[in-house]
Amino acid sequence: MRSSPRCGAKTRAGTPCEAPAVKGKKRCRMHGGAKGSGAPKGNQNALKSGLYTAESLRLRRHVNQLIRDTKKIFEEM
């Protein structure tokens, strides 16, 4: 057991985690090596509110550019 690879994470104290890594992974079960841990594939969290979808981000950038252009026009008057 002591010869098995160790987890590569750092604890809150800044010391390396001494728990053994999950087989085939670089982290222990507490630091993300457990089955099902981690973020979902393809940023599925963005779909919950729609705030960070690609379409929404493009629209906000376009609106912000229109606002900047409008301010510039008013300053030139």
mmCIF file of N, CA and C in Angstrom:
data_model
loop_
_atom_site.group_PDB
_atom_site.id
_atom_site.type_symbol
_atom_site.label_atom_id
_atom_site.label_comp_id
_atom_site.label_asym_id
_atom_site.label_seq_id
_atom_site.Cartn_x
_atom_site.Cartn_y
_atom_site.Cartn_z
ATOM 1 N N MET A 1 0.838 -1.204 0.000
ATOM 2 C CA MET A 1 0.000 0.000 0.000
ATOM 3 C C MET A 1 0.876 1.258 0.000
ATOM 4 N N ARG A 2 1.949 1.264 0.763
ATOM 5 C CA ARG A 2 2.804 2.461 0.829
ATOM 6 C C ARG A 2 3.556 2.699 -0.469
ATOM 7 N N SER A 3 3.720 1.658 -1.285
ATOM 8 C CA SER A 3 4.470 1.822 -2.529
ATOM 9 C C SER A 3 3.584 2.286 -3.685
ATOM 10 N N SER A 4 2.268 2.361 -3.472
ATOM 11 C CA SER A 4 1.380 2.804 -4.544
ATOM 12 C C SER A 4 1.577 4.289 -4.809
ATOM 13 N N PRO A 5 1.263 4.749 -6.027
ATOM 14 C CA PRO A 5 1.445 6.176 -6.340
ATOM 15 C C PRO A 5 0.553 7.049 -5.468
ATOM 16 N N ARG A 6 1.081 8.186 -5.108
ATOM 17 C CA ARG A 6 0.368 9.124 -4.233
ATOM 18 C C ARG A 6 -0.421 10.132 -5.058
ATOM 19 N N CYS A 7 -1.405 10.725 -4.426
ATOM 20 C CA CYS A 7 -2.230 11.761 -5.038
ATOM 21 C C CYS A 7 -1.355 12.981 -5.323
ATOM 22 N N GLY A 8 -1.596 13.661 -6.433
ATOM 23 C CA GLY A 8 -0.787 14.819 -6.804
ATOM 24 C C GLY A 8 -1.333 16.145 -6.303
ATOM 25 N N ALA A 9 -2.437 16.121 -5.532
ATOM 26 C CA ALA A 9 -3.071 17.358 -5.075
ATOM 27 C C ALA A 9 -2.344 17.933 -3.862
ATOM 28 N N LYS A 10 -2.585 19.206 -3.615
ATOM 29 C CA LYS A 10 -2.068 19.857 -2.412
ATOM 30 C C LYS A 10 -3.215 20.077 -1.442
ATOM 31 N N THR A 11 -2.928 19.928 -0.163
ATOM 32 C CA THR A 11 -3.942 20.143 0.863
ATOM 33 C C THR A 11 -4.078 21.628 1.144
ATOM 34 N N ARG A 12 -5.022 21.990 2.000
ATOM 35 C CA ARG A 12 -5.209 23.404 2.357
ATOM 36 C C ARG A 12 -3.976 23.967 3.041
ATOM 37 N N ALA A 13 -3.244 23.108 3.719
ATOM 38 C CA ALA A 13 -2.029 23.544 4.410
ATOM 39 C C ALA A 13 -0.871 23.737 3.437
ATOM 40 N N GLY A 14 -1.041 23.298 2.185
ATOM 41 C CA GLY A 14 0.006 23.460 1.185
ATOM 42 C C GLY A 14 0.905 22.253 1.069
ATOM 43 N N THR A 15 0.675 21.239 1.876
ATOM 44 C CA THR A 15 1.480 20.019 1.810
ATOM 45 C C THR A 15 0.858 19.056 0.802
ATOM 46 N N PRO A 16 1.668 18.170 0.238
ATOM 47 C CA PRO A 16 1.089 17.212 -0.718
ATOM 48 C C PRO A 16 0.159 16.226 -0.026
ATOM 49 N N CYS A 17 -0.883 15.820 -0.721
ATOM 50 C CA CYS A 17 -1.813 14.823 -0.196
ATOM 51 C C CYS A 17 -1.084 13.489 -0.121
ATOM 52 N N GLU A 18 -1.251 12.778 0.968
ATOM 53 C CA GLU A 18 -0.547 11.511 1.150
ATOM 54 C C GLU A 18 -1.421 10.302 0.847
ATOM 55 N N ALA A 19 -2.657 10.506 0.412
ATOM 56 C CA ALA A 19 -3.552 9.394 0.113
ATOM 57 C C ALA A 19 -3.130 8.727 -1.191
ATOM 58 N N PRO A 20 -3.378 7.430 -1.329
ATOM 59 C CA PRO A 20 -3.029 6.760 -2.587
ATOM 60 C C PRO A 20 -3.955 7.201 -3.722
ATOM 61 N N ALA A 21 -3.403 7.308 -4.912
ATOM 62 C CA ALA A 21 -4.193 7.696 -6.082
ATOM 63 C C ALA A 21 -5.104 6.551 -6.481
ATOM 64 N N VAL A 22 -6.246 6.892 -7.079
ATOM 65 C CA VAL A 22 -7.175 5.888 -7.591
ATOM 66 C C VAL A 22 -6.496 5.198 -8.769
ATOM 67 N N LYS A 23 -6.719 3.900 -8.923
ATOM 68 C CA LYS A 23 -6.086 3.124 -9.988
ATOM 69 C C LYS A 23 -6.383 3.744 -11.352
ATOM 70 N N GLY A 24 -5.322 4.059 -12.082
ATOM 71 C CA GLY A 24 -5.459 4.637 -13.417
ATOM 72 C C GLY A 24 -5.623 6.141 -13.427
ATOM 73 N N LYS A 25 -5.600 6.785 -12.273
ATOM 74 C CA LYS A 25 -5.749 8.242 -12.199
ATOM 75 C C LYS A 25 -4.621 8.834 -11.358
ATOM 76 N N LYS A 26 -4.507 10.157 -11.387
ATOM 77 C CA LYS A 26 -3.436 10.818 -10.650
ATOM 78 C C LYS A 26 -3.893 11.409 -9.329
ATOM 79 N N ARG A 27 -5.201 11.311 -9.031
ATOM 80 C CA ARG A 27 -5.748 11.902 -7.810
ATOM 81 C C ARG A 27 -6.388 10.830 -6.935
ATOM 82 N N CYS A 28 -6.494 11.106 -5.655
ATOM 83 C CA CYS A 28 -7.166 10.198 -4.732
ATOM 84 C C CYS A 28 -8.679 10.406 -4.839
ATOM 85 N N ARG A 29 -9.433 9.598 -4.141
ATOM 86 C CA ARG A 29 -10.894 9.675 -4.227
ATOM 87 C C ARG A 29 -11.428 10.990 -3.681
ATOM 88 N N MET A 30 -10.668 11.637 -2.807
ATOM 89 C CA MET A 30 -11.136 12.893 -2.205
ATOM 90 C C MET A 30 -10.788 14.113 -3.054
ATOM 91 N N HIS A 31 -9.839 13.966 -3.970
ATOM 92 C CA HIS A 31 -9.397 15.096 -4.783
ATOM 93 C C HIS A 31 -9.738 14.943 -6.260
ATOM 94 N N GLY A 32 -10.766 14.188 -6.579
ATOM 95 C CA GLY A 32 -11.235 14.142 -7.958
ATOM 96 C C GLY A 32 -10.964 12.858 -8.707
ATOM 97 N N GLY A 33 -10.445 11.842 -8.043
ATOM 98 C CA GLY A 33 -10.186 10.584 -8.723
ATOM 99 C C GLY A 33 -11.376 9.648 -8.720
ATOM 100 N N ALA A 34 -12.399 9.969 -7.937
ATOM 101 C CA ALA A 34 -13.562 9.089 -7.816
ATOM 102 C C ALA A 34 -14.383 9.085 -9.096
ATOM 103 N N LYS A 35 -15.084 8.004 -9.327
ATOM 104 C CA LYS A 35 -15.936 7.886 -10.504
ATOM 105 C C LYS A 35 -17.037 8.954 -10.469
ATOM 106 N N GLY A 36 -17.237 9.623 -11.582
ATOM 107 C CA GLY A 36 -18.278 10.638 -11.669
ATOM 108 C C GLY A 36 -17.858 12.017 -11.199
ATOM 109 N N SER A 37 -16.626 12.179 -10.743
ATOM 110 C CA SER A 37 -16.197 13.501 -10.280
ATOM 111 C C SER A 37 -15.735 14.351 -11.460
ATOM 112 N N GLY A 38 -15.789 15.634 -11.303
ATOM 113 C CA GLY A 38 -15.359 16.560 -12.339
ATOM 114 C C GLY A 38 -16.531 17.191 -13.061
ATOM 115 N N ALA A 39 -16.222 18.152 -13.898
ATOM 116 C CA ALA A 39 -17.244 18.891 -14.637
ATOM 117 C C ALA A 39 -17.821 18.030 -15.754
ATOM 118 N N PRO A 40 -19.064 18.264 -16.137
ATOM 119 C CA PRO A 40 -19.643 17.511 -17.249
ATOM 120 C C PRO A 40 -18.971 17.897 -18.568
ATOM 121 N N LYS A 41 -18.992 16.994 -19.516
ATOM 122 C CA LYS A 41 -18.387 17.238 -20.826
ATOM 123 C C LYS A 41 -19.211 18.260 -21.605
ATOM 124 N N GLY A 42 -18.518 19.131 -22.320
ATOM 125 C CA GLY A 42 -19.185 20.068 -23.218
ATOM 126 C C GLY A 42 -19.847 21.244 -22.544
ATOM 127 N N ASN A 43 -19.462 21.616 -21.348
ATOM 128 C CA ASN A 43 -19.989 22.778 -20.634
ATOM 129 C C ASN A 43 -21.515 22.755 -20.555
ATOM 130 N N GLN A 44 -22.074 21.680 -20.075
ATOM 131 C CA GLN A 44 -23.521 21.544 -19.935
ATOM 132 C C GLN A 44 -24.077 22.510 -18.888
ATOM 133 N N ASN A 45 -23.212 23.002 -17.993
ATOM 134 C CA ASN A 45 -23.669 23.941 -16.966
ATOM 135 C C ASN A 45 -24.147 25.257 -17.579
ATOM 136 N N ALA A 46 -23.637 25.622 -18.746
ATOM 137 C CA ALA A 46 -24.038 26.867 -19.394
ATOM 138 C C ALA A 46 -25.492 26.820 -19.828
ATOM 139 N N LEU A 47 -26.022 25.633 -20.026
ATOM 140 C CA LEU A 47 -27.385 25.513 -20.519
ATOM 141 C C LEU A 47 -28.428 25.702 -19.426
ATOM 142 N N LYS A 48 -28.014 25.695 -18.168
ATOM 143 C CA LYS A 48 -28.976 25.837 -17.077
ATOM 144 C C LYS A 48 -29.638 27.210 -17.095
ATOM 145 N N SER A 49 -28.852 28.252 -17.312
ATOM 146 C CA SER A 49 -29.426 29.588 -17.344
ATOM 147 C C SER A 49 -29.354 30.203 -18.734
ATOM 148 N N GLY A 50 -28.444 29.714 -19.557
ATOM 149 C CA GLY A 50 -28.256 30.261 -20.890
ATOM 150 C C GLY A 50 -27.389 31.502 -20.899
ATOM 151 N N LEU A 51 -26.894 31.911 -19.733
ATOM 152 C CA LEU A 51 -26.125 33.142 -19.617
ATOM 153 C C LEU A 51 -24.778 33.068 -20.325
ATOM 154 N N TYR A 52 -24.169 31.887 -20.379
ATOM 155 C CA TYR A 52 -22.829 31.766 -20.946
ATOM 156 C C TYR A 52 -22.793 30.920 -22.212
ATOM 157 N N THR A 53 -23.914 30.779 -22.888
ATOM 158 C CA THR A 53 -23.893 30.068 -24.160
ATOM 159 C C THR A 53 -23.197 30.938 -25.199
ATOM 160 N N ALA A 54 -22.691 30.324 -26.250
ATOM 161 C CA ALA A 54 -21.963 31.062 -27.284
ATOM 162 C C ALA A 54 -22.841 32.130 -27.917
ATOM 163 N N GLU A 55 -24.090 31.803 -28.154
ATOM 164 C CA GLU A 55 -25.016 32.768 -28.752
ATOM 165 C C GLU A 55 -25.227 33.973 -27.843
ATOM 166 N N SER A 56 -25.393 33.729 -26.561
ATOM 167 C CA SER A 56 -25.607 34.807 -25.602
ATOM 168 C C SER A 56 -24.377 35.700 -25.491
ATOM 169 N N LEU A 57 -23.199 35.100 -25.473
ATOM 170 C CA LEU A 57 -21.964 35.883 -25.396
ATOM 171 C C LEU A 57 -21.784 36.757 -26.636
ATOM 172 N N ARG A 58 -22.068 36.190 -27.822
ATOM 173 C CA ARG A 58 -21.976 36.977 -29.068
ATOM 174 C C ARG A 58 -22.937 38.154 -29.043
ATOM 175 N N LEU A 59 -24.159 37.919 -28.593
ATOM 176 C CA LEU A 59 -25.159 38.982 -28.542
ATOM 177 C C LEU A 59 -24.719 40.101 -27.595
ATOM 178 N N ARG A 60 -24.198 39.739 -26.417
ATOM 179 C CA ARG A 60 -23.749 40.769 -25.470
ATOM 180 C C ARG A 60 -22.578 41.568 -26.019
ATOM 181 N N ARG A 61 -21.649 40.887 -26.699
ATOM 182 C CA ARG A 61 -20.521 41.616 -27.303
ATOM 183 C C ARG A 61 -21.015 42.604 -28.351
ATOM 184 N N HIS A 62 -21.975 42.171 -29.154
ATOM 185 C CA HIS A 62 -22.531 43.037 -30.202
ATOM 186 C C HIS A 62 -23.234 44.245 -29.585
ATOM 187 N N VAL A 63 -24.037 44.040 -28.563
ATOM 188 C CA VAL A 63 -24.745 45.142 -27.897
ATOM 189 C C VAL A 63 -23.747 46.109 -27.268
ATOM 190 N N ASN A 64 -22.709 45.571 -26.627
ATOM 191 C CA ASN A 64 -21.699 46.438 -26.015
ATOM 192 C C ASN A 64 -20.969 47.266 -27.064
ATOM 193 N N GLN A 65 -20.701 46.672 -28.232
ATOM 194 C CA GLN A 65 -20.057 47.422 -29.306
ATOM 195 C C GLN A 65 -20.978 48.532 -29.820
ATOM 196 N N LEU A 66 -22.268 48.264 -29.947
ATOM 197 C CA LEU A 66 -23.224 49.290 -30.354
ATOM 198 C C LEU A 66 -23.264 50.439 -29.345
ATOM 199 N N ILE A 67 -23.221 50.119 -28.066
ATOM 200 C CA ILE A 67 -23.218 51.159 -27.026
ATOM 201 C C ILE A 67 -21.967 52.013 -27.142
ATOM 202 N N ARG A 68 -20.791 51.367 -27.342
ATOM 203 C CA ARG A 68 -19.547 52.133 -27.488
ATOM 204 C C ARG A 68 -19.599 53.043 -28.709
ATOM 205 N N ASP A 69 -20.115 52.509 -29.817
ATOM 206 C CA ASP A 69 -20.218 53.319 -31.037
ATOM 207 C C ASP A 69 -21.155 54.507 -30.842
ATOM 208 N N THR A 70 -22.269 54.285 -30.141
ATOM 209 C CA THR A 70 -23.226 55.359 -29.893
ATOM 210 C C THR A 70 -22.609 56.447 -29.017
ATOM 211 N N LYS A 71 -21.878 56.063 -27.991
ATOM 212 C CA LYS A 71 -21.201 57.035 -27.120
ATOM 213 C C LYS A 71 -20.189 57.859 -27.913
ATOM 214 N N LYS A 72 -19.469 57.183 -28.810
ATOM 215 C CA LYS A 72 -18.483 57.868 -29.616
ATOM 216 C C LYS A 72 -19.147 58.899 -30.517
ATOM 217 N N ILE A 73 -20.292 58.562 -31.103
ATOM 218 C CA ILE A 73 -21.022 59.486 -31.971
ATOM 219 C C ILE A 73 -21.484 60.709 -31.181
ATOM 220 N N PHE A 74 -22.018 60.468 -29.963
ATOM 221 C CA PHE A 74 -22.468 61.596 -29.153
ATOM 222 C C PHE A 74 -21.313 62.496 -28.724
ATOM 223 N N GLU A 75 -20.146 61.926 -28.472
ATOM 224 C CA GLU A 75 -18.988 62.735 -28.073
ATOM 225 C C GLU A 75 -18.503 63.613 -29.246
ATOM 226 N N GLU A 76 -18.672 63.131 -30.448
ATOM 227 C CA GLU A 76 -18.244 63.877 -31.623
ATOM 228 C C GLU A 76 -19.177 65.030 -31.964
ATOM 229 N N MET A 77 -20.405 64.997 -31.463
ATOM 230 C CA MET A 77 -21.383 66.043 -31.769
ATOM 231 C C MET A 77 -21.066 67.318 -31.043
#
